[in-house]
Coordinates of C-alpha atoms and ligand atoms in Angstrom, one line a residue:
M549 CA -10.8 -1.5 -38.0
D550 CA -9.2 -1.4 -41.5
S551 CA -11.1 -3.5 -44.0
N552 CA -8.3 -3.6 -46.5
R553 CA -6.0 -5.5 -44.3
P554 CA -5.8 -9.2 -45.2
P555 CA -6.0 -11.8 -42.5
P556 CA -2.6 -12.6 -41.0
A557 CA -1.2 -15.8 -42.4
W558 CA -1.0 -18.0 -39.4
A559 CA -2.5 -16.5 -36.3
P560 CA -5.8 -15.1 -35.2
P561 CA -6.2 -11.4 -35.8
L562 CA -3.9 -9.6 -33.4
E563 CA -6.7 -7.3 -32.0
Q564 CA -8.6 -10.3 -30.8
R565 CA -5.9 -11.2 -28.4
S566 CA -6.4 -10.7 -24.8
G567 CA -2.8 -10.7 -23.8
T568 CA -0.3 -7.9 -23.8
L569 CA 3.3 -7.6 -24.9
W570 CA 5.4 -6.1 -22.3
D571 CA 8.7 -4.2 -22.7
I572 CA 6.8 -1.8 -24.9
R573 CA 8.7 1.2 -26.1
G574 CA 9.2 3.4 -29.1
P575 CA 6.9 4.9 -31.7
H576 CA 4.5 2.0 -32.1
S577 CA 3.6 1.5 -28.4
S578 CA 0.5 3.7 -28.4
Q579 CA -1.1 2.0 -31.4
G580 CA -0.2 -1.5 -30.2
L581 CA 1.2 -4.4 -32.2
D582 CA -1.6 -4.8 -34.7
A583 CA -1.8 -1.2 -35.9
G584 CA 2.0 -1.0 -35.7
A585 CA 2.5 -4.0 -38.0
T586 CA 0.0 -2.6 -40.5
R587 CA 1.6 0.8 -40.6
M588 CA 5.0 -0.8 -40.9
A589 CA 3.8 -2.8 -43.9
R590 CA 2.5 0.3 -45.6
A591 CA 5.6 2.3 -44.8
L592 CA 7.8 -0.5 -46.2
L593 CA 5.8 -0.7 -49.5
E594 CA 6.0 3.0 -49.8
R595 CA 9.7 3.2 -49.2
L596 CA 10.5 0.4 -51.5
G597 CA 8.1 1.6 -54.2
R598 CA 6.1 -1.7 -54.2
E599 CA 2.5 -2.9 -54.0
D600 CA 3.6 -6.3 -52.8
L601 CA 7.1 -7.3 -51.5
A602 CA 6.4 -10.6 -53.4
E603 CA 8.8 -12.6 -51.2
S604 CA 11.6 -10.0 -51.3
R605 CA 13.8 -10.5 -48.3
V606 CA 13.9 -7.9 -45.5
A607 CA 16.4 -8.3 -42.7
Y608 CA 16.1 -6.6 -39.4
W609 CA 18.5 -5.9 -36.5
I610 CA 16.3 -5.1 -33.6
P611 CA 16.8 -6.1 -29.9
S612 CA 14.1 -8.2 -28.3
S613 CA 11.2 -5.8 -27.9
L614 CA 7.7 -5.0 -29.3
E615 CA 9.5 -3.3 -32.3
Y616 CA 11.0 -6.6 -33.2
V617 CA 7.5 -8.1 -33.5
V618 CA 6.1 -5.1 -35.3
A619 CA 8.9 -5.4 -37.9
Q620 CA 8.4 -9.1 -38.3
W621 CA 4.6 -8.8 -38.8
G622 CA 5.1 -5.7 -40.9
V623 CA 7.3 -7.6 -43.4
W624 CA 4.9 -10.5 -43.5
R625 CA 1.9 -8.2 -44.1
A626 CA 3.8 -6.5 -47.0
G627 CA 4.3 -9.9 -48.5
G628 CA 8.0 -10.2 -47.7
V629 CA 10.4 -12.7 -46.2
T630 CA 11.9 -12.0 -42.8
V631 CA 15.6 -12.4 -42.1
P632 CA 16.2 -11.8 -38.4
L633 CA 19.8 -10.8 -37.7
C634 CA 21.6 -11.7 -34.5
T635 CA 22.1 -8.5 -32.6
A636 CA 25.4 -9.8 -31.1
H637 CA 27.0 -10.8 -34.5
P638 CA 30.1 -9.0 -35.8
L639 CA 29.9 -7.1 -39.1
P640 CA 31.1 -9.9 -41.4
E641 CA 28.5 -12.3 -40.2
L642 CA 25.7 -9.8 -40.7
E643 CA 27.0 -8.8 -44.1
Y644 CA 27.1 -12.5 -45.1
A645 CA 23.4 -13.1 -44.1
I646 CA 22.2 -9.9 -45.9
R647 CA 24.2 -10.7 -49.0
D648 CA 23.4 -14.4 -49.1
S649 CA 19.7 -13.8 -48.7
R650 CA 19.9 -11.0 -51.3
C651 CA 17.9 -8.6 -49.1
S652 CA 16.2 -5.6 -50.5
A653 CA 16.2 -3.8 -47.2
V654 CA 17.5 -3.9 -43.6
L655 CA 15.4 -2.4 -40.8
F656 CA 17.2 -1.3 -37.7
D657 CA 17.1 0.4 -34.3
R658 CA 18.9 3.6 -35.0
E659 CA 19.9 4.3 -31.4
A660 CA 21.5 0.9 -30.8
W661 CA 22.9 0.2 -34.3
G662 CA 23.0 3.4 -36.4
A663 CA 26.8 3.5 -36.7
T664 CA 27.1 -0.2 -37.7
A665 CA 24.3 0.3 -40.2
A666 CA 26.1 3.2 -41.8
E667 CA 29.3 1.1 -42.1
L668 CA 27.4 -1.9 -43.6
A669 CA 25.6 0.4 -46.0
L670 CA 28.9 1.4 -47.5
H671 CA 29.6 -2.3 -48.3
L672 CA 26.0 -3.0 -49.5
P673 CA 25.0 0.0 -51.7
E674 CA 22.2 -1.9 -53.4
V675 CA 20.4 -2.5 -50.0
A676 CA 18.0 0.1 -48.4
F677 CA 19.0 0.6 -44.8
L678 CA 15.8 1.9 -43.0
P679 CA 15.8 3.1 -39.5
L680 CA 12.6 2.1 -37.6
D681 CA 11.8 5.6 -36.5
E682 CA 11.5 6.7 -40.1
L683 CA 9.2 3.9 -41.1
V684 CA 5.9 5.7 -40.9
P685 CA 3.7 5.8 -44.0
S686 CA 3.0 9.3 -45.5
P687 CA -0.7 10.4 -45.4
G688 CA -1.2 9.1 -49.0
F689 CA -0.2 5.6 -47.9
E690 CA -2.2 5.4 -44.7
L691 CA -5.0 3.4 -46.2
V692 CA -3.2 1.7 -49.1
R693 CA -4.3 -1.9 -49.7
L694 CA -2.0 -4.6 -48.4
P695 CA -1.3 -7.7 -50.5
A696 CA -3.1 -10.9 -49.8
V697 CA -0.5 -13.3 -48.4
G698 CA -1.2 -16.9 -49.0
L699 CA 0.1 -19.7 -46.8
E700 CA 2.2 -21.1 -49.6
R701 CA 4.4 -18.0 -49.7
R702 CA 8.0 -18.0 -48.3
A703 CA 7.9 -16.3 -44.9
Q704 CA 11.3 -16.6 -43.1
I705 CA 15.0 -17.3 -43.6
L706 CA 17.1 -18.4 -40.6
Y707 CA 20.8 -19.0 -40.9
T708 CA 22.0 -22.3 -39.6
S709 CA 25.5 -23.9 -39.7
G710 CA 26.0 -27.1 -41.6
T711 CA 28.7 -29.5 -42.7
T712 CA 29.6 -27.4 -45.6
G713 CA 31.4 -24.3 -44.4
K714 CA 29.3 -21.1 -44.2
P715 CA 25.8 -21.1 -42.7
K716 CA 22.9 -21.8 -45.0
G717 CA 19.6 -19.9 -45.1
A718 CA 16.7 -22.3 -44.2
V719 CA 13.5 -21.0 -45.9
T720 CA 10.1 -21.7 -44.3
T721 CA 6.8 -20.9 -45.8
H722 CA 3.8 -19.4 -43.8
A723 CA 2.3 -22.9 -44.0
N724 CA 5.4 -24.4 -42.4
L725 CA 5.3 -21.7 -39.6
L726 CA 1.6 -22.3 -39.1
A727 CA 2.2 -26.0 -38.7
Q728 CA 5.1 -25.5 -36.3
V729 CA 3.1 -23.1 -34.1
Q730 CA -0.2 -25.0 -34.2
V731 CA 1.2 -28.3 -33.1
L732 CA 2.8 -26.7 -30.0
L733 CA -0.3 -24.7 -29.1
E734 CA -2.2 -28.0 -29.0
E735 CA 0.4 -30.3 -27.5
W736 CA 1.8 -28.0 -24.8
G737 CA -1.5 -26.4 -23.9
W738 CA -0.7 -22.8 -24.7
N739 CA -3.6 -20.5 -23.8
S740 CA -4.5 -16.9 -23.3
N741 CA -3.9 -17.1 -19.6
D742 CA -0.2 -18.0 -20.2
F743 CA 2.5 -15.6 -19.4
A744 CA 5.9 -16.6 -20.8
L745 CA 9.4 -15.2 -19.8
H746 CA 11.4 -15.0 -23.0
V747 CA 15.2 -15.1 -22.5
L748 CA 16.3 -16.6 -25.8
P749 CA 17.8 -14.9 -28.9
L750 CA 15.3 -14.0 -31.6
H751 CA 17.2 -15.2 -34.6
H752 CA 16.6 -18.9 -34.1
T753 CA 13.6 -21.3 -34.1
H754 CA 13.6 -21.9 -30.3
G755 CA 13.1 -18.2 -29.5
I756 CA 11.1 -17.2 -32.5
I757 CA 8.6 -20.1 -32.9
N758 CA 8.4 -22.1 -29.6
V759 CA 8.2 -19.1 -27.4
L760 CA 7.4 -15.8 -29.2
S761 CA 5.1 -17.0 -32.0
C762 CA 3.3 -19.5 -29.8
A763 CA 2.6 -16.9 -27.2
I764 CA 1.3 -14.4 -29.8
A765 CA -0.8 -17.0 -31.5
A766 CA -2.3 -18.1 -28.2
G767 CA -3.1 -14.5 -27.1
A768 CA -0.8 -15.1 -24.2
S769 CA 1.4 -12.5 -22.5
I770 CA 5.1 -12.5 -22.8
E771 CA 8.0 -10.5 -21.4
L772 CA 11.0 -10.2 -23.6
F773 CA 14.5 -10.0 -22.0
Q774 CA 17.4 -8.7 -24.1
K775 CA 19.9 -10.7 -22.0
F776 CA 19.7 -13.7 -19.8
D777 CA 20.4 -13.0 -16.2
A778 CA 19.8 -16.0 -13.8
R779 CA 19.0 -13.9 -10.7
Q780 CA 16.6 -11.7 -12.6
I781 CA 14.7 -14.7 -13.8
W782 CA 14.5 -16.3 -10.4
E783 CA 13.1 -13.0 -9.1
R784 CA 10.6 -12.9 -11.9
F785 CA 9.4 -16.4 -11.0
C786 CA 8.7 -14.9 -7.6
S787 CA 7.1 -11.6 -8.3
G788 CA 5.9 -11.7 -11.9
R789 CA 4.9 -8.4 -13.4
E790 CA 1.9 -6.2 -13.0
G791 CA 0.3 -8.6 -10.6
R792 CA 0.7 -11.6 -12.8
L793 CA 2.9 -14.6 -12.3
P794 CA 4.7 -16.4 -15.1
T795 CA 3.3 -19.7 -16.3
V796 CA 5.7 -20.9 -19.0
F797 CA 9.5 -21.0 -19.3
M798 CA 11.5 -22.5 -22.2
A799 CA 15.3 -22.6 -22.4
V800 CA 18.4 -24.5 -23.5
P801 CA 20.1 -26.8 -21.0
T802 CA 22.9 -24.3 -20.4
I803 CA 20.4 -21.8 -19.1
Y804 CA 19.0 -24.4 -16.6
S805 CA 22.6 -25.1 -15.5
K806 CA 23.1 -21.4 -14.9
L807 CA 19.8 -21.1 -13.0
I808 CA 20.8 -24.0 -10.8
E809 CA 24.2 -22.4 -10.1
A810 CA 22.6 -19.1 -9.2
H811 CA 20.2 -20.9 -6.9
A812 CA 23.1 -22.6 -5.2
H813 CA 24.7 -19.2 -4.5
A814 CA 21.6 -17.5 -3.2
A815 CA 20.9 -16.9 0.5
P816 CA 18.8 -19.7 2.1
E817 CA 15.7 -17.6 2.4
D818 CA 16.0 -16.7 -1.3
Q819 CA 16.5 -20.3 -2.2
K820 CA 13.2 -21.2 -0.5
R821 CA 11.4 -18.3 -2.3
Y822 CA 12.8 -19.3 -5.7
S823 CA 11.9 -22.9 -5.4
E824 CA 8.4 -22.2 -4.3
A825 CA 7.9 -19.7 -7.0
A826 CA 9.2 -22.0 -9.8
R827 CA 6.8 -24.8 -8.6
R828 CA 3.9 -22.5 -9.6
L829 CA 4.7 -22.4 -13.3
R830 CA 2.6 -24.6 -15.5
L831 CA 5.2 -25.7 -18.0
M832 CA 9.0 -25.7 -18.2
V833 CA 10.7 -27.0 -21.4
S834 CA 14.2 -27.8 -22.4
G835 CA 15.6 -28.3 -25.9
S836 CA 18.2 -27.3 -28.6
A837 CA 20.8 -29.7 -27.0
A838 CA 20.8 -32.8 -24.9
L839 CA 19.6 -32.2 -21.4
P840 CA 22.1 -33.9 -19.1
I841 CA 20.2 -36.2 -16.6
P842 CA 22.0 -34.6 -13.6
V843 CA 20.5 -31.2 -14.7
L844 CA 17.1 -32.7 -15.1
E845 CA 17.3 -34.3 -11.6
K846 CA 18.7 -31.3 -9.9
W847 CA 15.9 -29.1 -11.5
R848 CA 13.3 -31.6 -10.3
D849 CA 14.8 -31.4 -6.7
L850 CA 14.7 -27.6 -6.7
T851 CA 11.4 -26.9 -8.4
G852 CA 9.4 -30.1 -8.6
H853 CA 9.3 -29.9 -12.4
T854 CA 10.4 -32.7 -14.6
L855 CA 11.6 -30.6 -17.6
L856 CA 9.7 -31.4 -20.7
E857 CA 12.5 -32.3 -23.2
R858 CA 11.8 -32.1 -26.9
Y859 CA 13.8 -32.3 -30.1
G860 CA 13.8 -30.1 -33.1
M861 CA 15.9 -28.3 -35.7
T862 CA 15.8 -25.1 -37.7
E863 CA 14.8 -27.0 -40.8
I864 CA 12.0 -29.0 -39.2
G865 CA 10.6 -27.1 -36.2
M866 CA 9.8 -29.5 -33.4
A867 CA 9.5 -33.2 -34.3
L868 CA 9.6 -35.2 -31.1
S869 CA 8.4 -34.2 -27.6
N870 CA 7.8 -35.7 -24.2
P871 CA 4.1 -35.2 -23.2
L872 CA 2.5 -32.4 -21.3
Q873 CA 0.5 -35.0 -19.4
G874 CA 1.9 -38.5 -19.0
E875 CA 5.4 -39.9 -18.6
R876 CA 8.3 -37.5 -19.3
R877 CA 11.1 -40.0 -19.6
P878 CA 14.6 -38.7 -18.6
G879 CA 17.2 -39.0 -21.3
T880 CA 14.6 -39.2 -24.1
V881 CA 12.9 -36.6 -26.3
G882 CA 9.5 -38.4 -26.2
K883 CA 7.4 -39.4 -29.2
P884 CA 6.7 -37.9 -32.7
L885 CA 4.5 -34.8 -32.5
P886 CA 1.2 -35.0 -34.5
G887 CA 1.9 -34.3 -38.2
S888 CA 5.6 -35.3 -38.1
E889 CA 6.5 -38.7 -39.5
V890 CA 9.8 -39.7 -37.9
R891 CA 11.8 -42.7 -38.9
L892 CA 15.3 -44.2 -38.5
Q893 CA 17.3 -44.9 -41.6
D894 CA 20.7 -46.6 -41.0
G895 CA 20.6 -45.0 -37.5
E896 CA 19.8 -41.5 -38.8
I897 CA 16.7 -39.7 -37.7
Q898 CA 14.6 -38.6 -40.7
V899 CA 11.5 -36.4 -40.6
R900 CA 8.7 -35.6 -43.0
G901 CA 5.6 -33.4 -42.6
P902 CA 4.1 -29.9 -42.9
S903 CA 6.6 -28.3 -40.4
V904 CA 9.6 -29.3 -42.6
F905 CA 11.2 -26.3 -44.4
L906 CA 11.1 -25.7 -48.1
E907 CA 14.7 -25.2 -49.1
Y908 CA 18.1 -23.7 -48.4
F909 CA 18.0 -20.3 -50.0
G910 CA 19.7 -20.2 -53.4
K911 CA 21.2 -23.7 -52.9
P912 CA 19.2 -26.2 -54.8
D913 CA 21.9 -28.9 -54.7
A914 CA 22.2 -28.6 -50.9
T915 CA 18.4 -28.8 -50.6
A916 CA 18.2 -31.8 -52.8
E917 CA 21.0 -33.6 -50.9
S918 CA 19.3 -33.0 -47.6
F919 CA 16.1 -34.9 -48.6
T920 CA 15.5 -38.6 -49.4
E921 CA 13.7 -39.5 -52.6
D922 CA 10.5 -40.0 -50.7
G923 CA 10.6 -36.6 -49.1
F924 CA 12.1 -37.2 -45.7
F925 CA 14.6 -34.6 -44.3
K926 CA 17.9 -36.1 -43.3
T927 CA 18.6 -34.6 -39.9
G928 CA 22.2 -35.8 -39.5
D929 CA 21.3 -36.8 -35.9
A930 CA 21.6 -40.4 -34.7
G931 CA 18.8 -41.9 -32.7
E932 CA 17.1 -44.9 -31.3
V933 CA 13.6 -45.7 -30.4
S934 CA 12.3 -47.9 -27.5
G935 CA 9.7 -50.6 -27.8
D936 CA 7.0 -48.2 -26.4
G937 CA 7.9 -45.4 -28.8
Y938 CA 10.2 -43.0 -26.8
W939 CA 13.1 -41.6 -28.9
K940 CA 16.6 -41.0 -27.7
I941 CA 19.1 -38.7 -29.5
L942 CA 22.5 -40.4 -29.7
G943 CA 24.5 -37.5 -31.1
R944 CA 25.4 -36.0 -34.5
N945 CA 26.6 -38.2 -37.3
S946 CA 29.2 -35.5 -38.2
V947 CA 32.0 -34.6 -35.8
D948 CA 32.1 -31.2 -37.5
I949 CA 28.8 -30.0 -36.1
L950 CA 29.0 -28.8 -32.5
K951 CA 26.4 -27.5 -30.1
T952 CA 27.6 -25.0 -27.5
G953 CA 25.1 -23.2 -25.2
G954 CA 22.4 -24.4 -27.6
Y955 CA 24.0 -22.8 -30.6
K956 CA 25.0 -24.9 -33.6
V957 CA 28.6 -24.3 -34.8
S958 CA 30.4 -25.7 -37.8
A959 CA 33.9 -26.7 -37.0
L960 CA 34.7 -26.4 -40.7
E961 CA 33.6 -22.7 -40.7
V962 CA 35.8 -21.9 -37.7
E963 CA 38.7 -23.7 -39.2
A964 CA 38.3 -22.0 -42.6
E965 CA 38.2 -18.6 -40.9
L966 CA 41.3 -19.3 -38.7
R967 CA 43.2 -20.5 -41.8
L968 CA 42.9 -16.9 -43.1
H969 CA 45.0 -15.6 -40.2
P970 CA 48.6 -15.1 -41.4
D971 CA 50.1 -16.8 -38.3
V972 CA 48.1 -20.0 -38.7
S973 CA 49.6 -22.8 -40.7
D974 CA 46.9 -25.4 -39.9
V975 CA 44.1 -25.9 -37.4
C976 CA 41.6 -28.5 -36.2
V977 CA 38.4 -27.5 -34.3
V978 CA 36.6 -30.0 -32.1
G979 CA 33.8 -29.9 -29.5
V980 CA 34.9 -30.9 -26.0
P981 CA 32.1 -32.3 -23.9
D982 CA 31.2 -29.9 -21.1
P983 CA 28.6 -30.2 -18.3
E984 CA 27.5 -26.5 -18.6
W985 CA 27.9 -25.7 -22.3
G986 CA 27.1 -29.1 -23.8
E987 CA 30.3 -28.7 -25.8
R988 CA 33.1 -26.1 -25.7
V989 CA 34.6 -25.1 -29.0
A990 CA 38.3 -26.1 -28.9
A991 CA 41.1 -25.4 -31.4
A992 CA 44.4 -27.2 -31.9
V993 CA 46.6 -24.8 -33.9
I994 CA 49.9 -25.1 -35.8
L995 CA 51.4 -21.6 -35.7
R996 CA 54.0 -20.2 -38.1
E997 CA 57.4 -19.4 -36.6
R998 CA 57.5 -16.9 -33.8
A999 CA 53.7 -16.4 -33.8
T1000 CA 51.7 -16.6 -30.6
L1001 CA 48.1 -17.5 -29.7
E1002 CA 47.4 -14.1 -28.1
D1003 CA 45.8 -12.1 -31.0
L1004 CA 44.0 -15.1 -32.5
E1005 CA 40.9 -14.8 -30.3
P1006 CA 40.2 -11.1 -30.7
W1007 CA 41.0 -11.4 -34.4
L1008 CA 38.4 -14.2 -34.7
R1009 CA 35.8 -12.3 -32.5
A1010 CA 35.8 -9.5 -35.1
R1011 CA 34.8 -12.0 -37.7
L1012 CA 32.7 -14.7 -36.2
A1013 CA 29.8 -14.8 -33.7
A1014 CA 31.2 -15.0 -30.1
Y1015 CA 29.7 -18.5 -29.6
K1016 CA 31.8 -19.8 -32.5
V1017 CA 35.1 -18.6 -31.1
P1018 CA 37.1 -21.4 -29.4
R1019 CA 37.3 -21.2 -25.6
L1020 CA 40.1 -23.8 -25.4
W1021 CA 43.3 -23.4 -27.4
K1022 CA 46.3 -25.6 -27.9
V1023 CA 49.5 -25.0 -29.9
V1024 CA 50.7 -28.1 -31.5
S1025 CA 53.5 -29.0 -34.0
E1026 CA 51.4 -31.4 -36.1
L1027 CA 47.9 -32.8 -36.4
P1028 CA 47.2 -36.6 -36.2
R1029 CA 46.2 -38.0 -39.6
N1030 CA 44.9 -41.3 -40.8
A1031 CA 46.3 -43.3 -43.7
M1032 CA 44.3 -41.1 -46.1
G1033 CA 45.9 -38.0 -44.7
K1034 CA 42.7 -36.8 -43.1
V1035 CA 42.9 -35.3 -39.6
T1036 CA 41.6 -37.8 -37.0
K1037 CA 39.4 -35.5 -34.8
K1038 CA 38.9 -38.1 -32.1
A1039 CA 42.6 -38.1 -31.4
V1040 CA 42.6 -34.3 -31.3
L1041 CA 39.8 -34.4 -28.8
D1042 CA 42.0 -36.4 -26.4
W1043 CA 44.3 -33.5 -26.1
F1044 CA 41.7 -31.3 -24.4
Ligands
LIG1930 C1 29.5 -17.6 -23.6 N1 30.6 -18.0 -22.8 C2 30.9 -19.2 -23.2 C3 30.0 -19.5 -24.3 N2 29.2 -18.5 -24.5 N3 31.8 -20.1 -22.8 C4 31.9 -21.3 -23.4 N4 31.1 -21.7 -24.5 C5 30.2 -20.8 -24.9 N5 29.4 -21.2 -25.9 C6 31.2 -17.3 -21.7 C7 31.6 -15.9 -22.0 O1 32.9 -15.9 -22.6 C8 31.5 -15.3 -20.7 O2 32.7 -15.6 -19.9 C9 30.3 -15.9 -20.0 O3 30.2 -17.2 -20.7 C10 29.1 -15.1 -20.2 O4 29.0 -14.8 -21.6 P1 27.7 -14.3 -22.2 O5 27.8 -14.0 -23.7 O6 27.1 -13.2 -21.4 O7 26.8 -15.6 -22.1 P2 25.3 -15.6 -21.8 O8 24.6 -14.4 -22.2 O9 25.2 -16.1 -20.4 O10 24.9 -16.7 -22.8 C11 24.7 -18.0 -22.5 C12 23.3 -18.4 -23.1 C13 23.4 -18.2 -24.6 C14 22.2 -17.5 -22.5 C15 23.1 -19.8 -22.7 O11 24.5 -19.0 -25.1 C16 22.1 -18.4 -25.3 O12 21.2 -17.6 -25.3 N6 21.9 -19.7 -25.9 C17 20.7 -20.0 -26.6 C18 20.9 -20.3 -28.0 C19 19.7 -20.8 -28.7 O13 18.6 -20.1 -28.6 N7 19.7 -21.8 -29.5 C20 18.5 -22.3 -30.2 C21 18.9 -22.6 -31.6 P3 33.5 -14.6 -19.1 O14 32.5 -14.0 -18.2 O15 34.6 -15.4 -18.5 O16 34.0 -13.6 -20.2 S1 17.4 -23.3 -32.4 C22 17.6 -25.0 -32.2 O17 18.6 -25.4 -31.6 C23 16.5 -25.9 -32.6 C24 15.4 -25.4 -33.4 C25 15.9 -26.4 -31.3 O18 15.8 -27.6 -31.1 O19 15.6 -25.6 -30.4
LIG1931 P1 19.8 -26.1 -35.0 O1 20.4 -26.5 -36.2 O2 20.5 -24.9 -34.3 O3 18.4 -25.8 -35.2 O4 19.9 -27.2 -34.0 C1 19.3 -28.5 -34.2 C2 20.1 -29.6 -33.5 O5 20.0 -29.4 -32.1 C3 19.5 -30.9 -33.8 O6 19.9 -31.4 -35.1 C4 20.1 -31.7 -32.6 O7 21.4 -32.1 -33.0 C5 20.1 -30.7 -31.5 N1 19.0 -30.9 -30.6 C6 17.9 -30.2 -30.5 N2 17.1 -30.6 -29.4 C7 17.8 -31.6 -28.9 C8 17.6 -32.5 -27.7 N3 16.6 -32.4 -27.0 N4 18.6 -33.4 -27.5 C9 19.7 -33.5 -28.2 N5 19.9 -32.7 -29.3 C10 19.0 -31.8 -29.6

């Protein structure tokens, strides 16, 4: 054991964990996560010529795997701030996140991403692009002292869409992450016998905190999937891995809809197997978007589980949750989690507590505007609370924030991008309610003469994440406007 290594900021020492991380591959597998993260930290300090990254930002583009976790913990142990990149994002989105967070370095999986990294490096000459397989400390750095990382340090930046155009980087400290993880460990009964199937992307809170970090902190086991495949998950419920059956599953409502659909298309003998297997799990959670009651009911019919629905946000972690034991009330997100103060102010949900983020990176005005004078974060969600304390989410206050497949999308960002296309004269983007996706992104477009819709979608896909690209399109000759000249989005919605 290495006595120079400081204690990790928010979890028990990795080597004390009884669980395993599956999907192990690559150069760190033989040393395991703990040794891998320590070596990664030393290699980073050596390559960047530092004794302490002192909150420098380090982005990484790594598919869901042990390497992802090694990089995450390596950056933290070197004193840096993690900026996880979405592996499915096109180049401009990646460049935006790296630039906006003023990253010193980008770590990447050379095999999967080498060509893109080389291209990005041309645009970003001031950033060090470091392939993971090269990140091994030289003999002189093998025992170098790692910095002491206090809980007050900035730890992570996640990009989240807002009502003001481009996404903002939400900064959380180690203390915030600790609070976010600890409350879920306690309230949802995470323990070292748990085995979680992880199907969510690893650039958002749901996947990073609620599943990955909780499993690691509990010493539980986890299997990381790089892509969600409904049949594969049903089969995993049945057969587990290495003689162990899963106990925990967390997902967005769209994933539960897709699982229900796959169940409906399975052979009768498989349907029976699937249902019996799912019944054995200890905990199934839904969040990131409203869980439609028909989905909750169908899931209960199929598996016996009343999904535990909870409410959270990138900026606040989880704030409201139905209970592990006790009544899970359909259509509600339960009660405030310990530590979170939740209140309604003019119909808006506001939250204060140790899980709430520090700031939007480099945007002091936006940060100040998002808090009340007495320190509550203004979520922008409308809610109501019953006499016995159960909260309901009534929707977003802004029509410009959409949720599709659990991803947040700014209509304004999509509109601004589309307006850059030479054939687009004007555009309005709305979220059309959809039973599977929550909302589908839809665009009403005024085209210039003789232009057609055809190349708009591929053009946009090269610039924006796939989930932001409209799935429904309509060519119109004008957009409905109110007396002030502002487009009336409710009227546009009626067209779809
Ligand atoms: C994909 N498709 C869509 C959409 N996305 N259609 C409409 N709307 C969409 N948003 C279509 C594709 O065009 C394709 O169609 C087919 O669906 C399959 O596409 P694919 O990309 O393979 O989809 P998928 O991999 O099945 O993705 C669905 C998904 C994914 C697994 C539900 O969206 C996902 O991982 N969502 C989770 C996001 C998340 O983690 N959010 C948490 C944010 P075709 O086959 O016809 O081409 S954190 C948060 O919200 C807070 C903190 C909280 O409270 O948790
Ligand atoms: P994000 O900004 O991607 O972290 O998404 C956070 C937003 O997702 C919240 O502000 C809510 O609008 C929405 N959300 C999360 N959980 C729920 C839920 N259980 N029901 C309704 N909306 C939710």
